[in-house]
PDB file of C-alpha atoms in Angstrom:
ATOM      1  CA  UNK A 336       5.341  63.872  17.368  1.00 98.00           C
ATOM      2  CA  UNK A 337       4.051  64.493  20.920  1.00 97.00           C
ATOM      3  CA  UNK A 338       4.828  61.246  22.936  1.00 98.00           C
ATOM      4  CA  UNK A 339       8.400  62.144  21.659  1.00 98.00           C
ATOM      5  CA  UNK A 340       9.039  65.355  22.305  1.00 98.00           C
ATOM      6  CA  UNK A 341       7.338  65.434  25.418  1.00 97.00           C
ATOM      7  CA  UNK A 342       9.355  62.100  26.152  1.00 96.00           C
ATOM      8  CA  UNK A 343      11.912  60.769  24.771  1.00 97.00           C
ATOM      9  CA  UNK A 344      15.990  61.454  25.356  1.00 97.00           C
ATOM     10  CA  UNK A 345      17.524  63.066  23.684  1.00 97.00           C
ATOM     11  CA  UNK A 346      17.736  67.167  21.759  1.00 98.00           C
ATOM     12  CA  UNK A 347      16.904  69.454  19.054  1.00 98.00           C
ATOM     13  CA  UNK A 348      18.909  70.165  16.399  1.00 97.00           C
ATOM     14  CA  UNK A 349      19.082  74.039  15.859  1.00 95.00           C
ATOM     15  CA  UNK A 350      18.704  74.377  11.514  1.00 94.00           C
ATOM     16  CA  UNK A 351      17.900  77.684  11.563  1.00 89.00           C
ATOM     17  CA  UNK A 352      20.248  79.795  10.659  1.00 74.00           C
ATOM     18  CA  UNK A 353      18.928  82.980   8.421  1.00 66.00           C
ATOM     19  CA  UNK A 354      19.156  86.280   7.307  1.00 61.00           C
ATOM     20  CA  UNK A 355      21.729  87.698   8.616  1.00 69.00           C
ATOM     21  CA  UNK A 356      23.815  85.263  10.157  1.00 77.00           C
ATOM     22  CA  UNK A 357      23.700  82.403   6.594  1.00 85.00           C
ATOM     23  CA  UNK A 358      26.604  84.550   5.371  1.00 89.00           C
ATOM     24  CA  UNK A 359      29.270  83.373   8.506  1.00 87.00           C
ATOM     25  CA  UNK A 360      27.052  80.343   8.404  1.00 87.00           C
ATOM     26  CA  UNK A 361      28.808  79.125   5.338  1.00 92.00           C
ATOM     27  CA  UNK A 362      31.658  81.338   6.364  1.00 93.00           C
ATOM     28  CA  UNK A 363      33.229  79.059   9.119  1.00 91.00           C
ATOM     29  CA  UNK A 364      31.926  76.188   6.650  1.00 94.00           C
ATOM     30  CA  UNK A 365      34.277  77.209   4.439  1.00 95.00           C
ATOM     31  CA  UNK A 366      32.490  78.489   1.658  1.00 96.00           C
ATOM     32  CA  UNK A 367      33.284  82.403   0.916  1.00 95.00           C
ATOM     33  CA  UNK A 368      31.468  85.223   0.044  1.00 94.00           C
ATOM     34  CA  UNK A 369      33.185  84.901  -3.127  1.00 95.00           C
ATOM     35  CA  UNK A 370      32.057  81.663  -3.837  1.00 95.00           C
ATOM     36  CA  UNK A 371      28.146  83.093  -4.649  1.00 95.00           C
ATOM     37  CA  UNK A 372      26.289  85.646  -5.423  1.00 94.00           C
ATOM     38  CA  UNK A 373      22.771  87.166  -4.209  1.00 91.00           C
ATOM     39  CA  UNK A 374      20.321  85.538  -1.749  1.00 88.00           C
ATOM     40  CA  UNK A 375      18.893  82.034  -4.046  1.00 90.00           C
ATOM     41  CA  UNK A 376      23.307  81.239  -4.238  1.00 93.00           C
ATOM     42  CA  UNK A 377      23.695  81.992  -1.103  1.00 92.00           C
ATOM     43  CA  UNK A 378      20.389  79.632   0.677  1.00 89.00           C
ATOM     44  CA  UNK A 379      21.223  77.767  -2.317  1.00 92.00           C
ATOM     45  CA  UNK A 380      24.921  76.590  -0.829  1.00 93.00           C
ATOM     46  CA  UNK A 381      22.943  76.418   2.244  1.00 92.00           C
ATOM     47  CA  UNK A 382      20.309  74.381   2.415  1.00 93.00           C
ATOM     48  CA  UNK A 383      23.445  71.949   0.783  1.00 95.00           C
ATOM     49  CA  UNK A 384      24.497  72.009   3.679  1.00 95.00           C
ATOM     50  CA  UNK A 385      21.782  71.415   5.631  1.00 95.00           C
ATOM     51  CA  UNK A 386      20.706  68.405   3.375  1.00 97.00           C
ATOM     52  CA  UNK A 387      24.277  66.909   4.488  1.00 97.00           C
ATOM     53  CA  UNK A 388      23.275  66.763   7.691  1.00 97.00           C
ATOM     54  CA  UNK A 389      19.599  65.809   7.888  1.00 98.00           C
ATOM     55  CA  UNK A 390      21.108  62.736   5.420  1.00 98.00           C
ATOM     56  CA  UNK A 391      24.639  61.648   7.368  1.00 98.00           C
ATOM     57  CA  UNK A 392      24.624  57.973   9.063  1.00 98.00           C
ATOM     58  CA  UNK A 393      24.070  59.964  12.857  1.00 98.00           C
ATOM     59  CA  UNK A 394      20.670  62.840  12.691  1.00 98.00           C
ATOM     60  CA  UNK A 395      18.076  60.156  13.484  1.00 98.00           C
ATOM     61  CA  UNK A 396      15.542  60.296  15.872  1.00 98.00           C
ATOM     62  CA  UNK A 397      18.009  58.230  17.780  1.00 98.00           C
ATOM     63  CA  UNK A 398      19.684  61.209  20.124  1.00 98.00           C
ATOM     64  CA  UNK A 399      17.831  63.780  17.734  1.00 98.00           C
ATOM     65  CA  UNK A 400      13.844  64.166  18.820  1.00 98.00           C
ATOM     66  CA  UNK A 401      13.163  67.243  16.936  1.00 98.00           C
ATOM     67  CA  UNK A 402      14.971  69.987  14.203  1.00 98.00           C
ATOM     68  CA  UNK A 403      14.093  73.167  14.109  1.00 98.00           C
ATOM     69  CA  UNK A 404      14.203  74.841  10.103  1.00 97.00           C
ATOM     70  CA  UNK A 405      14.325  77.680   8.996  1.00 91.00           C
ATOM     71  CA  UNK A 406      11.415  78.850   5.989  1.00 93.00           C
ATOM     72  CA  UNK A 407      13.628  77.919   2.758  1.00 90.00           C
ATOM     73  CA  UNK A 408      14.978  74.841   3.765  1.00 93.00           C
ATOM     74  CA  UNK A 409      11.144  73.996   5.335  1.00 96.00           C
ATOM     75  CA  UNK A 410      10.083  74.119   1.436  1.00 96.00           C
ATOM     76  CA  UNK A 411      13.332  72.725  -0.130  1.00 96.00           C
ATOM     77  CA  UNK A 412      13.510  69.417  -0.469  1.00 97.00           C
ATOM     78  CA  UNK A 413      15.694  65.973   0.611  1.00 97.00           C
ATOM     79  CA  UNK A 414      16.582  62.874  -0.910  1.00 97.00           C
ATOM     80  CA  UNK A 415      13.328  63.241  -3.554  1.00 97.00           C
ATOM     81  CA  UNK A 416      10.884  64.551  -0.688  1.00 97.00           C
ATOM     82  CA  UNK A 417       9.813  67.773   1.368  1.00 97.00           C
ATOM     83  CA  UNK A 418      12.621  68.173   4.325  1.00 98.00           C
ATOM     84  CA  UNK A 419       9.958  67.594   6.814  1.00 98.00           C
ATOM     85  CA  UNK A 420       8.381  64.527   5.276  1.00 98.00           C
ATOM     86  CA  UNK A 421      11.467  63.078   5.013  1.00 98.00           C
ATOM     87  CA  UNK A 422      12.335  63.903   8.669  1.00 98.00           C
ATOM     88  CA  UNK A 423       9.721  62.829   9.611  1.00 98.00           C
ATOM     89  CA  UNK A 424       9.327  59.016   7.527  1.00 98.00           C
ATOM     90  CA  UNK A 425      12.979  58.869   6.802  1.00 98.00           C
ATOM     91  CA  UNK A 426      14.710  59.938  10.017  1.00 98.00           C
ATOM     92  CA  UNK A 427      12.488  59.864  13.230  1.00 98.00           C
ATOM     93  CA  UNK A 428      13.137  63.673  13.665  1.00 98.00           C
ATOM     94  CA  UNK A 429      10.177  66.059  14.237  1.00 98.00           C
ATOM     95  CA  UNK A 430      10.592  68.971  12.674  1.00 98.00           C
ATOM     96  CA  UNK A 431      10.215  72.838  13.898  1.00 98.00           C
ATOM     97  CA  UNK A 432       9.774  75.449  11.764  1.00 98.00           C
ATOM     98  CA  UNK A 433      11.435  79.337  12.857  1.00 97.00           C
ATOM     99  CA  UNK A 434       8.923  81.691  12.021  1.00 98.00           C
ATOM    100  CA  UNK A 435      10.135  85.327  13.665  1.00 96.00           C
ATOM    101  CA  UNK A 436      12.017  87.969  10.768  1.00 94.00           C
ATOM    102  CA  UNK A 437      14.453  88.590  13.064  1.00 93.00           C
ATOM    103  CA  UNK A 438      15.005  91.137  16.479  1.00 96.00           C
ATOM    104  CA  UNK A 439      13.970  95.204  16.728  1.00 98.00           C
ATOM    105  CA  UNK A 440      16.224  97.708  17.837  1.00 98.00           C
ATOM    106  CA  UNK A 441      16.861  97.656  21.784  1.00 98.00           C
ATOM    107  CA  UNK A 442      15.283  99.189  23.924  1.00 98.00           C
ATOM    108  CA  UNK A 443      14.068  99.023  27.969  1.00 98.00           C
ATOM    109  CA  UNK A 444      17.224  96.808  27.324  1.00 98.00           C
ATOM    110  CA  UNK A 445      15.242  94.312  25.388  1.00 98.00           C
ATOM    111  CA  UNK A 446      14.762  93.317  21.121  1.00 98.00           C
ATOM    112  CA  UNK A 447      12.085  92.328  20.942  1.00 98.00           C
ATOM    113  CA  UNK A 448      10.989  90.551  17.232  1.00 98.00           C
ATOM    114  CA  UNK A 449       9.978  92.385  14.458  1.00 98.00           C
ATOM    115  CA  UNK A 450       6.250  91.905  13.278  1.00 97.00           C
ATOM    116  CA  UNK A 451       5.541  89.192  11.597  1.00 97.00           C
ATOM    117  CA  UNK A 452       3.497  89.875   8.053  1.00 97.00           C
ATOM    118  CA  UNK A 453       1.665  86.415   6.752  1.00 97.00           C
ATOM    119  CA  UNK A 454       1.825  84.950   9.845  1.00 98.00           C
ATOM    120  CA  UNK A 455      -1.077  82.829   9.577  1.00 98.00           C
ATOM    121  CA  UNK A 456      -1.076  82.194   5.873  1.00 98.00           C
ATOM    122  CA  UNK A 457       2.362  80.679   6.887  1.00 98.00           C
ATOM    123  CA  UNK A 458       1.470  78.569   9.372  1.00 98.00           C
ATOM    124  CA  UNK A 459      -1.197  77.154   7.651  1.00 98.00           C
ATOM    125  CA  UNK A 460       1.758  75.794   4.657  1.00 98.00           C
ATOM    126  CA  UNK A 461       3.247  74.500   8.030  1.00 98.00           C
ATOM    127  CA  UNK A 462       0.875  72.135   9.286  1.00 98.00           C
ATOM    128  CA  UNK A 463       0.311  70.703   5.572  1.00 98.00           C
ATOM    129  CA  UNK A 464       3.704  70.310   5.180  1.00 98.00           C
ATOM    130  CA  UNK A 465       3.996  67.708   8.109  1.00 98.00           C
ATOM    131  CA  UNK A 466       5.090  70.707  10.541  1.00 98.00           C
ATOM    132  CA  UNK A 467       4.863  70.280  13.630  1.00 98.00           C
ATOM    133  CA  UNK A 468       5.282  73.067  15.805  1.00 98.00           C
ATOM    134  CA  UNK A 469       7.338  76.737  15.680  1.00 98.00           C
ATOM    135  CA  UNK A 470      10.207  78.665  17.731  1.00 98.00           C
ATOM    136  CA  UNK A 471      10.828  82.412  17.323  1.00 98.00           C
ATOM    137  CA  UNK A 472      13.487  83.998  19.555  1.00 97.00           C
ATOM    138  CA  UNK A 473      14.111  87.279  20.662  1.00 98.00           C
ATOM    139  CA  UNK A 474      17.121  88.736  23.291  1.00 98.00           C
ATOM    140  CA  UNK A 475      17.353  89.723  26.945  1.00 98.00           C
ATOM    141  CA  UNK A 476      20.576  92.068  27.275  1.00 98.00           C
ATOM    142  CA  UNK A 477      19.663  93.721  30.661  1.00 98.00           C
ATOM    143  CA  UNK A 478      18.063  92.364  33.738  1.00 98.00           C
ATOM    144  CA  UNK A 479      14.575  94.950  32.935  1.00 98.00           C
ATOM    145  CA  UNK A 480      11.728  94.339  34.680  1.00 98.00           C
ATOM    146  CA  UNK A 481      10.130  96.834  31.774  1.00 98.00           C
ATOM    147  CA  UNK A 482      11.255  95.469  28.686  1.00 98.00           C
ATOM    148  CA  UNK A 483      11.216  91.388  29.938  1.00 98.00           C
ATOM    149  CA  UNK A 484       8.086  91.480  30.995  1.00 98.00           C
ATOM    150  CA  UNK A 485       6.836  92.991  27.255  1.00 98.00           C
ATOM    151  CA  UNK A 486       9.411  89.674  25.756  1.00 98.00           C
ATOM    152  CA  UNK A 487       7.187  87.853  28.135  1.00 98.00           C
ATOM    153  CA  UNK A 488       3.971  89.017  26.195  1.00 98.00           C
ATOM    154  CA  UNK A 489       5.649  89.197  22.984  1.00 98.00           C
ATOM    155  CA  UNK A 490       5.562  85.856  22.819  1.00 98.00           C
ATOM    156  CA  UNK A 491       2.907  84.539  25.175  1.00 98.00           C
ATOM    157  CA  UNK A 492       0.278  86.889  22.665  1.00 98.00           C
ATOM    158  CA  UNK A 493       2.422  85.598  18.830  1.00 98.00           C
ATOM    159  CA  UNK A 494       2.095  81.717  20.927  1.00 98.00           C
ATOM    160  CA  UNK A 495      -1.372  81.806  21.290  1.00 97.00           C
ATOM    161  CA  UNK A 496      -1.895  82.116  17.185  1.00 98.00           C
ATOM    162  CA  UNK A 497       0.319  79.728  16.258  1.00 98.00           C
ATOM    163  CA  UNK A 498      -1.513  77.255  18.642  1.00 98.00           C
ATOM    164  CA  UNK A 499      -4.517  78.643  16.862  1.00 97.00           C
ATOM    165  CA  UNK A 500      -3.764  76.067  13.856  1.00 98.00           C
ATOM    166  CA  UNK A 501      -2.826  73.388  15.489  1.00 97.00           C
ATOM    167  CA  UNK A 502       1.123  73.875  15.778  1.00 98.00           C
ATOM    168  CA  UNK A 503       3.592  73.322  19.177  1.00 98.00           C
ATOM    169  CA  UNK A 504       5.053  76.842  19.531  1.00 98.00           C
ATOM    170  CA  UNK A 505       8.517  77.269  21.068  1.00 98.00           C
ATOM    171  CA  UNK A 506       8.478  80.339  22.775  1.00 98.00           C
ATOM    172  CA  UNK A 507      12.813  81.942  22.765  1.00 98.00           C
ATOM    173  CA  UNK A 508      13.296  84.630  25.254  1.00 98.00           C
ATOM    174  CA  UNK A 509      17.174  84.277  24.901  1.00 98.00           C
ATOM    175  CA  UNK A 510      19.254  86.354  27.352  1.00 98.00           C
ATOM    176  CA  UNK A 511      22.865  87.119  26.346  1.00 98.00           C
ATOM    177  CA  UNK A 512      25.270  85.477  27.541  1.00 97.00           C
ATOM    178  CA  UNK A 513      27.409  89.257  27.930  1.00 97.00           C
ATOM    179  CA  UNK A 514      24.036  90.016  29.773  1.00 98.00           C
ATOM    180  CA  UNK A 515      25.914  92.052  33.113  1.00 98.00           C
ATOM    181  CA  UNK A 516      23.431  90.727  35.199  1.00 98.00           C
ATOM    182  CA  UNK A 517      22.544  87.408  33.407  1.00 98.00           C
ATOM    183  CA  UNK A 518      21.405  86.004  36.701  1.00 98.00           C
ATOM    184  CA  UNK A 519      18.753  88.494  37.512  1.00 98.00           C
ATOM    185  CA  UNK A 520      17.654  88.612  34.152  1.00 98.00           C
ATOM    186  CA  UNK A 521      16.677  85.149  34.466  1.00 98.00           C
ATOM    187  CA  UNK A 522      15.000  85.928  37.864  1.00 98.00           C
ATOM    188  CA  UNK A 523      12.525  88.640  36.184  1.00 98.00           C
ATOM    189  CA  UNK A 524      11.532  86.293  33.109  1.00 98.00           C
ATOM    190  CA  UNK A 525      10.719  82.897  35.739  1.00 98.00           C
ATOM    191  CA  UNK A 526       8.970  85.482  37.484  1.00 98.00           C
ATOM    192  CA  UNK A 527       7.234  86.353  33.950  1.00 98.00           C
ATOM    193  CA  UNK A 528       6.941  83.153  32.298  1.00 98.00           C
ATOM    194  CA  UNK A 529       5.388  81.149  35.351  1.00 98.00           C
ATOM    195  CA  UNK A 530       2.559  84.238  35.192  1.00 98.00           C
ATOM    196  CA  UNK A 531       2.567  84.182  31.014  1.00 98.00           C
ATOM    197  CA  UNK A 532       2.414  80.757  31.130  1.00 98.00           C
ATOM    198  CA  UNK A 533      -1.068  79.800  34.565  1.00 98.00           C
ATOM    199  CA  UNK A 534      -2.627  81.998  32.479  1.00 98.00           C
ATOM    200  CA  UNK A 535      -3.381  80.355  29.793  1.00 97.00           C
ATOM    201  CA  UNK A 536      -6.313  78.460  29.040  1.00 95.00           C
ATOM    202  CA  UNK A 537      -5.974  74.661  30.051  1.00 93.00           C
ATOM    203  CA  UNK A 538      -6.255  73.043  26.760  1.00 92.00           C
ATOM    204  CA  UNK A 539      -2.890  75.178  25.061  1.00 96.00           C
ATOM    205  CA  UNK A 540       0.468  73.588  25.773  1.00 97.00           C
ATOM    206  CA  UNK A 541       3.738  75.756  24.771  1.00 98.00           C
ATOM    207  CA  UNK A 542       7.901  74.595  24.732  1.00 98.00           C
ATOM    208  CA  UNK A 543      10.211  76.875  25.397  1.00 98.00           C
ATOM    209  CA  UNK A 544      14.187  78.084  24.346  1.00 98.00           C
ATOM    210  CA  UNK A 545      16.358  79.447  27.048  1.00 98.00           C
ATOM    211  CA  UNK A 546      19.830  80.013  27.090  1.00 98.00           C
ATOM    212  CA  UNK A 547      21.293  78.079  30.204  1.00 97.00           C
ATOM    213  CA  UNK A 548      20.598  79.596  33.442  1.00 98.00           C
ATOM    214  CA  UNK A 549      23.242  80.940  36.166  1.00 97.00           C
ATOM    215  CA  UNK A 550      22.188  78.781  38.808  1.00 98.00           C
ATOM    216  CA  UNK A 551      22.306  75.204  37.858  1.00 97.00           C
ATOM    217  CA  UNK A 552      18.467  73.967  37.825  1.00 97.00           C
ATOM    218  CA  UNK A 553      17.082  77.529  38.224  1.00 98.00           C
ATOM    219  CA  UNK A 554      13.949  76.561  35.692  1.00 98.00           C
ATOM    220  CA  UNK A 555      12.591  73.907  37.309  1.00 98.00           C
ATOM    221  CA  UNK A 556       9.357  75.511  37.827  1.00 98.00           C
ATOM    222  CA  UNK A 557       9.248  75.922  34.292  1.00 98.00           C
ATOM    223  CA  UNK A 558       9.764  71.817  33.315  1.00 98.00           C
ATOM    224  CA  UNK A 559       6.815  71.156  35.525  1.00 97.00           C
ATOM    225  CA  UNK A 560       4.806  73.463  34.622  1.00 98.00           C
ATOM    226  CA  UNK A 561       1.674  71.657  33.032  1.00 97.00           C
ATOM    227  CA  UNK A 562       1.419  73.658  30.029  1.00 98.00           C
ATOM    228  CA  UNK A 563       4.723  73.352  29.115  1.00 98.00           C
ATOM    229  CA  UNK A 564       5.858  70.496  26.763  1.00 98.00           C
ATOM    230  CA  UNK A 565       9.118  70.083  27.560  1.00 98.00           C
ATOM    231  CA  UNK A 566      12.101  73.325  28.102  1.00 98.00           C
ATOM    232  CA  UNK A 567      15.342  72.852  25.817  1.00 98.00           C
ATOM    233  CA  UNK A 568      18.512  74.873  26.536  1.00 97.00           C
ATOM    234  CA  UNK A 569      20.820  77.397  23.639  1.00 96.00           C
ATOM    235  CA  UNK A 570      24.202  77.370  23.235  1.00 91.00           C
ATOM    236  CA  UNK A 571      23.516  81.101  23.474  1.00 92.00           C
ATOM    237  CA  UNK A 572      27.345  82.039  22.376  1.00 89.00           C
ATOM    238  CA  UNK A 573      29.180  79.106  24.300  1.00 93.00           C
ATOM    239  CA  UNK A 574      31.487  76.663  22.815  1.00 92.00           C
ATOM    240  CA  UNK A 575      30.155  72.615  22.756  1.00 94.00           C
ATOM    241  CA  UNK A 576      31.864  71.474  26.007  1.00 96.00           C
ATOM    242  CA  UNK A 577      31.230  74.856  28.224  1.00 96.00           C
ATOM    243  CA  UNK A 578      27.195  74.480  26.681  1.00 96.00           C
ATOM    244  CA  UNK A 579      27.347  70.466  26.907  1.00 96.00           C
ATOM    245  CA  UNK A 580      28.797  71.376  30.941  1.00 96.00           C
ATOM    246  CA  UNK A 581      26.582  73.606  31.480  1.00 96.00           C
ATOM    247  CA  UNK A 582      23.410  71.787  31.151  1.00 97.00           C
ATOM    248  CA  UNK A 583      24.358  68.535  32.724  1.00 96.00           C
ATOM    249  CA  UNK A 584      23.821  70.420  35.923  1.00 96.00           C
ATOM    250  CA  UNK A 585      20.572  71.848  34.785  1.00 97.00           C
ATOM    251  CA  UNK A 586      17.618  68.063  34.865  1.00 96.00           C
ATOM    252  CA  UNK A 587      14.943  68.354  32.629  1.00 96.00           C
ATOM    253  CA  UNK A 588      16.699  70.380  31.011  1.00 97.00           C
ATOM    254  CA  UNK A 589      17.968  69.068  26.712  1.00 97.00           C
ATOM    255  CA  UNK A 590      19.760  71.010  24.561  1.00 97.00           C
ATOM    256  CA  UNK A 591      18.868  72.672  21.554  1.00 97.00           C
ATOM    257  CA  UNK A 592      22.025  73.665  20.029  1.00 95.00           C
ATOM    258  CA  UNK A 593      22.270  74.822  16.763  1.00 91.00           C
ATOM    259  CA  UNK A 594      26.754  76.104  16.329  1.00 87.00           C
ATOM    260  CA  UNK A 595      27.624  74.315  19.138  1.00 91.00           C
ATOM    261  CA  UNK A 596      26.654  71.164  17.326  1.00 94.00           C
ATOM    262  CA  UNK A 597      27.850  72.083  13.758  1.00 92.00           C
ATOM    263  CA  UNK A 598      30.762  74.092  14.606  1.00 90.00           C
ATOM    264  CA  UNK A 599      32.887  71.950  13.701  1.00 94.00           C
ATOM    265  CA  UNK A 600      32.188  70.768   9.999  1.00 96.00           C
ATOM    266  CA  UNK A 601      33.814  71.867   6.903  1.00 97.00           C
ATOM    267  CA  UNK A 602      32.374  71.415   2.959  1.00 96.00           C
ATOM    268  CA  UNK A 603      36.386  70.020   2.334  1.00 97.00           C
ATOM    269  CA  UNK A 604      35.849  67.168   4.767  1.00 98.00           C
ATOM    270  CA  UNK A 605      35.028  63.745   3.086  1.00 98.00           C
ATOM    271  CA  UNK A 606      32.225  62.394   3.404  1.00 97.00           C
ATOM    272  CA  UNK A 607      33.322  59.966   6.350  1.00 98.00           C
ATOM    273  CA  UNK A 608      35.228  62.847   8.381  1.00 98.00           C
ATOM    274  CA  UNK A 609      31.800  64.353   8.155  1.00 98.00           C
ATOM    275  CA  UNK A 610      30.372  61.519   9.561  1.00 98.00           C
ATOM    276  CA  UNK A 611      32.234  61.153  12.003  1.00 98.00           C
ATOM    277  CA  UNK A 612      32.142  64.887  13.512  1.00 98.00           C
ATOM    278  CA  UNK A 613      28.669  65.078  13.329  1.00 98.00           C
ATOM    279  CA  UNK A 614      28.667  61.637  15.040  1.00 98.00           C
ATOM    280  CA  UNK A 615      31.364  62.737  17.509  1.00 97.00           C
ATOM    281  CA  UNK A 616      29.129  65.852  18.256  1.00 97.00           C
ATOM    282  CA  UNK A 617      25.770  64.181  18.444  1.00 98.00           C
ATOM    283  CA  UNK A 618      26.960  62.142  21.186  1.00 97.00           C
ATOM    284  CA  UNK A 619      28.781  64.875  23.365  1.00 97.00           C
ATOM    285  CA  UNK A 620      25.486  66.773  23.357  1.00 97.00           C
ATOM    286  CA  UNK A 621      23.055  63.868  23.288  1.00 97.00           C
ATOM    287  CA  UNK A 622      25.174  62.127  26.817  1.00 97.00           C
ATOM    288  CA  UNK A 623      24.407  66.573  28.282  1.00 96.00           C
ATOM    289  CA  UNK A 624      20.759  66.141  27.327  1.00 96.00           C
ATOM    290  CA  UNK A 625      19.989  63.216  29.201  1.00 94.00           C
ATOM    291  CA  UNK A 626      19.343  63.116  32.576  1.00 84.00           C
ATOM    292  CA  UNK A 627      21.608  61.338  35.261  1.00 63.00           C
ATOM    293  CA  UNK A 628      20.044  61.674  38.741  1.00 50.00           C
TER     294      UNK A 628
END
């Protein structure tokens, strides 16, 4: 799994919408709020959508090297197998788990992660289910040195807790594409991440999930850092074509897209229409993730 994540050409499928983002994702897929009652039914419908994606012919390790799962997806089944086992054994896709519990209210221009109660128990369960790594997101809205330093500190501290379980954490300090000084925020973030990486024990390995930078190849020093397994990009609200265009300008950075991957998929599609739309999205994102130089 480590060799695939570190070296293989391809990208990540982020299938980890949860909580507040789930109703919107279902509406976009073509399931109205009136079609379910309560969280249990909502997550059952979401799981069915994710299984439809994961079992589609194009969803394989040929182009998708990793997939990020919501906790309920990790605990679910696909073709009568636990989802992490199905992804790796049947699809050749390395499974990751989203572990954060959402965002705090903005302070100092950033939104830290909420506390993650029971994290050690969750990580132990993830290891038993065959999960390789984790992902956790916080958000940077302004070019605030104090705020961004706090974001980096929290990401690295929880990251080390995850490393202690033998998992590879994806640190995701997202810079909002709506930030009034996105490039300034990215400059501060790169400095803070390099400091955090330099301070890691030699045996620690992490990944980074970052907004596509305003300046192409700006994150090359992070990509080349010896403690970094891979740097992946979030689509951040860009359309798929725009995200792919921007990503292609950044050598060594690969996609980890959610909405940009699944936005064209609808429940009403026939299986052949669904599979064709997903395959087209996979091909476009793969091409943007593969270095041309």
